[in-house]
XYZ file of N, CA and C in Angstrom:
354
model
N 0.828 -1.177 -0.001
C 0.005 0.018 0.010
C 0.879 1.270 0.018
N 0.478 2.206 -0.779
C 1.270 3.458 -0.777
C 1.062 4.280 0.408
N 2.000 5.032 0.842
C 1.861 5.936 1.973
C 0.933 7.128 1.678
N 0.876 7.498 0.401
C 0.074 8.665 0.045
C -1.392 8.629 0.357
N -1.989 7.432 0.244
C -3.469 7.289 0.486
C -3.822 7.651 1.888
N -3.252 7.030 2.911
C -3.590 7.373 4.281
C -3.152 8.730 4.625
N -2.013 9.251 4.006
C -1.545 10.604 4.382
C -2.537 11.710 3.844
N -3.065 11.472 2.633
C -3.971 12.357 2.046
C -5.371 12.357 2.827
N -5.749 11.135 3.232
C -6.981 11.071 4.059
C -6.804 11.732 5.383
N -5.672 11.559 5.964
C -5.354 12.195 7.248
C -5.312 13.690 7.146
N -4.739 14.165 6.004
C -4.680 15.636 5.790
C -6.152 16.212 5.655
N -6.951 15.488 4.915
C -8.351 15.888 4.742
C -9.130 15.961 6.094
N -8.957 14.880 6.873
C -9.557 14.825 8.132
C -9.133 15.993 9.039
N -7.773 16.273 9.000
C -7.245 17.317 9.843
C -7.836 18.619 9.395
N -7.948 18.858 8.088
C -8.492 20.127 7.510
C -9.936 20.321 7.926
N -10.719 19.255 7.900
C -12.088 19.341 8.278
C -12.174 19.686 9.803
N -11.373 18.953 10.651
C -11.335 19.282 12.036
C -10.863 20.727 12.335
N -9.881 21.196 11.584
C -9.498 22.582 11.754
C -10.541 23.545 11.449
N -11.271 23.317 10.279
C -12.418 24.197 9.951
C -13.429 24.164 11.027
N -13.726 22.996 11.564
C -14.712 22.871 12.651
C -14.354 23.656 13.915
N -13.054 23.623 14.211
C -12.559 24.367 15.417
C -12.730 25.919 15.138
N -12.343 26.341 13.997
C -12.347 27.766 13.711
C -13.642 28.345 13.392
N -14.618 27.541 12.796
C -15.919 28.140 12.307
C -17.033 27.849 13.251
N -16.973 26.889 14.186
C -18.152 26.604 14.900
C -18.215 27.392 16.235
N -19.462 27.621 16.659
C -19.602 28.405 17.900
C -20.011 27.500 19.106
N -20.607 26.337 18.750
C -21.074 25.454 19.786
C -19.858 24.672 20.440
N -19.782 24.599 21.698
C -18.541 24.006 22.294
C -18.499 22.517 22.024
N -19.701 21.878 21.969
C -19.644 20.382 21.714
C -19.149 20.089 20.324
N -19.543 20.978 19.345
C -19.076 20.726 17.976
C -17.553 21.036 17.884
N -17.087 21.968 18.715
C -15.624 22.225 18.684
C -14.907 20.980 19.251
N -15.422 20.361 20.267
C -14.809 19.156 20.868
C -14.813 18.035 19.779
N -15.866 17.944 19.027
C -15.976 16.838 18.058
C -14.963 17.107 16.956
N -14.706 18.427 16.599
C -13.708 18.748 15.558
C -12.278 18.452 16.098
N -12.057 18.669 17.342
C -10.797 18.281 17.944
C -10.532 16.785 17.868
N -11.577 16.007 18.114
C -11.503 14.571 17.988
C -11.128 14.206 16.554
N -11.747 14.859 15.560
C -11.391 14.526 14.190
C -9.970 14.788 13.935
N -9.360 15.887 14.468
C -7.919 16.193 14.261
C -7.052 15.110 14.920
N -7.442 14.684 16.089
C -6.742 13.620 16.801
C -6.793 12.301 16.056
N -7.871 11.979 15.410
C -8.009 10.789 14.596
C -7.142 10.929 13.373
N -6.970 12.059 12.798
C -6.027 12.213 11.633
C -4.611 11.960 12.045
N -4.263 12.391 13.295
C -2.913 12.136 13.826
C -2.708 10.656 14.059
N -3.745 9.988 14.561
C -3.649 8.527 14.813
C -3.471 7.860 13.459
N -4.161 8.251 12.412
C -4.008 7.585 11.146
C -2.645 7.784 10.583
N -2.062 8.896 10.790
C -0.672 9.136 10.288
C 0.301 8.269 11.070
N 0.103 8.242 12.396
C 1.050 7.422 13.211
C 1.045 5.988 12.758
N -0.083 5.386 12.566
C -0.229 4.023 12.181
C 0.329 3.795 10.810
N 0.063 4.726 9.894
C 0.506 4.627 8.429
C 2.006 4.702 8.463
N 2.598 5.622 9.146
C 4.062 5.704 9.103
C 4.697 4.530 9.776
N 4.091 3.958 10.836
C 4.602 2.778 11.533
C 4.580 1.628 10.507
N 3.579 1.423 9.758
C 3.562 0.334 8.818
C 4.569 0.660 7.696
N 4.672 1.792 7.244
C 5.574 2.207 6.136
C 7.002 1.959 6.507
N 7.368 2.350 7.688
C 8.799 2.234 8.155
C 9.059 0.809 8.659
N 8.087 -0.031 8.845
C 8.305 -1.407 9.345
C 9.083 -1.393 10.582
N 8.612 -0.603 11.570
C 9.252 -0.437 12.882
C 9.047 -1.746 13.654
N 10.219 -2.281 14.172
C 10.146 -3.550 14.937
C 9.489 -3.309 16.343
N 9.602 -2.126 16.865
C 9.086 -1.856 18.210
C 7.615 -1.374 18.105
N 7.151 -1.011 16.900
C 5.722 -0.514 16.680
C 5.501 0.709 17.494
N 6.397 1.673 17.444
C 6.314 2.865 18.283
C 5.093 3.709 17.770
N 4.752 3.739 16.557
C 3.591 4.459 16.015
C 2.323 3.956 16.568
N 2.200 2.615 16.763
C 0.935 2.039 17.321
C 0.967 2.383 18.776
N 2.023 2.364 19.407
C 2.031 2.628 20.871
C 1.698 4.110 21.155
N 2.192 5.028 20.330
C 1.833 6.391 20.392
C 0.363 6.580 20.072
N -0.214 5.829 19.158
C -1.633 5.885 18.875
C -2.497 5.544 20.092
N -2.080 4.500 20.783
C -2.804 4.117 21.993
C -2.769 5.201 23.028
N -1.581 5.863 23.134
C -1.392 7.025 24.123
C -2.378 8.136 23.639
N -2.429 8.416 22.381
C -3.223 9.464 21.838
C -4.687 9.132 22.039
N -5.092 7.988 21.926
C -6.515 7.602 22.211
C -6.852 7.762 23.694
N -5.951 7.441 24.521
C -6.207 7.688 25.986
C -6.278 9.166 26.289
N -5.468 9.952 25.691
C -5.520 11.457 25.862
C -6.837 11.974 25.346
N -7.243 11.484 24.159
C -8.531 11.894 23.593
C -9.684 11.543 24.489
N -9.675 10.384 25.092
C -10.725 9.989 25.959
C -10.817 10.925 27.215
N -9.696 11.206 27.801
C -9.641 12.114 28.837
C -10.094 13.501 28.545
N -9.669 13.915 27.338
C -10.037 15.274 26.923
C -11.578 15.397 26.706
N -12.175 14.392 26.150
C -13.636 14.389 25.933
C -14.361 14.344 27.265
N -13.927 13.544 28.198
C -14.529 13.440 29.467
C -14.522 14.738 30.291
N -13.362 15.393 30.328
C -13.217 16.643 31.017
C -13.834 17.762 30.290
N -13.754 17.754 28.960
C -14.338 18.839 28.131
C -15.896 18.828 28.200
N -16.480 17.637 28.155
C -17.915 17.553 28.277
C -18.400 17.946 29.612
N -17.646 17.594 30.703
C -17.961 18.005 32.038
C -18.021 19.535 32.155
N -16.932 20.193 31.614
C -16.888 21.633 31.650
C -17.987 22.248 30.900
N -18.295 21.687 29.640
C -19.389 22.302 28.784
C -20.728 22.101 29.471
N -21.006 21.013 30.094
C -22.283 20.768 30.815
C -22.371 21.724 32.075
N -21.325 21.936 32.762
C -21.360 22.863 33.873
C -21.577 24.280 33.396
N -20.943 24.693 32.340
C -21.164 26.062 31.786
C -22.563 26.248 31.291
N -23.074 25.211 30.621
C -24.408 25.213 30.120
C -25.439 25.322 31.205
N -25.159 24.586 32.307
C -26.008 24.599 33.434
C -26.042 25.987 34.051
N -24.943 26.593 34.191
C -24.819 27.857 34.861
C -25.277 29.099 33.953
N -24.910 28.951 32.629
C -25.157 30.142 31.683
C -26.346 29.925 30.858
N -26.795 28.692 30.569
C -27.845 28.469 29.695
C -27.459 28.403 28.225
N -26.244 28.499 27.938
C -25.729 28.407 26.548
C -24.404 27.809 26.522
N -24.143 27.161 25.327
C -22.789 26.580 25.163
C -22.080 27.245 23.952
N -22.519 28.501 23.682
C -21.939 29.311 22.635
C -20.601 29.764 23.058
N -19.561 29.513 22.252
C -18.227 29.866 22.709
C -17.967 31.401 22.711
N -18.619 32.105 21.822
C -18.444 33.470 21.794
C -19.027 34.202 23.029
N -20.051 33.647 23.647
C -20.585 34.188 24.784
C -19.923 33.856 26.088
N -18.895 33.038 25.991
C -18.196 32.577 27.230
C -17.001 33.461 27.507
N -16.808 34.506 26.708
C -15.673 35.443 27.002
C -15.951 36.279 28.236
N -17.135 36.504 28.579
C -17.451 37.391 29.752
C -17.378 36.635 31.059
N -16.852 35.387 30.972
C -16.772 34.624 32.243
C -15.480 35.009 33.036
N -14.586 35.753 32.411
C -13.368 36.185 33.122
C -13.648 37.138 34.212
N -12.870 37.244 35.201
C -13.087 38.123 36.375
C -13.013 39.562 35.903
N -13.849 40.450 36.443
C -13.774 41.835 36.127
C -14.594 42.262 34.914
N -15.264 41.264 34.271
C -16.024 41.594 33.098
C -17.480 41.302 33.333
N -17.960 41.766 34.447
C -19.323 41.435 34.779
C -20.244 42.430 33.939
N -21.376 41.842 33.484
C -22.196 42.779 32.667
C -22.807 43.934 33.518
N -23.000 45.078 32.929
C -23.539 46.154 33.651
C -25.016 45.901 34.046
N -25.402 46.285 35.234
C -26.795 46.059 35.639
C -27.726 46.981 34.863
N -28.864 46.516 34.542
C -29.845 47.263 33.849
C -31.014 47.556 34.726
N -31.687 48.678 34.490
C -32.792 48.995 35.308
C -32.427 49.741 36.574
N -33.337 50.070 37.444
C -32.932 50.735 38.675
C -32.194 49.804 39.659
N -31.290 50.387 40.364
C -30.566 49.529 41.328
C -31.291 49.358 42.640
N -30.780 48.446 43.399
C -31.408 48.222 44.654
C -31.186 49.399 45.604
N -29.976 50.021 45.499
C -29.597 51.138 46.363
C -30.554 52.292 46.176
N -30.930 52.530 44.909
C -31.811 53.711 44.698
C -33.251 53.402 45.201
N -33.636 52.155 45.233
C -34.936 51.828 45.776
C -34.978 51.978 47.278
N -33.846 51.595 47.996
C -33.819 51.715 49.405
C -33.833 53.128 49.911
N -33.119 54.116 49.187
C -33.035 55.377 49.638
C -34.341 56.205 49.291
N -35.167 55.668 48.378
C -36.315 56.458 48.010
C -37.462 56.332 48.932
């Protein structure tokens, strides 16, 4: 088998994942795009391992390590997204910028202090 076929497929998968990370606003879709990128890396690792005929199978060992990292990333990422959704009511990535300290939204309407003094 030629090395070009899995390499081109991995490049296409990585490009689709990169587009998903850059273009999507939903945090769950961004996590899915990151998974596509990690799968492209796994495909390249296995393809180069087969092509180099490595006796130690280092590419396959690194692929197992990458799969473990991806599983941990999805577990922690989904927990964070669900917590943010529960607190904020949205999983829109653009709306999560105001979660940093010191960027509280300005209060609207009359304040409690003006009602107490009146």
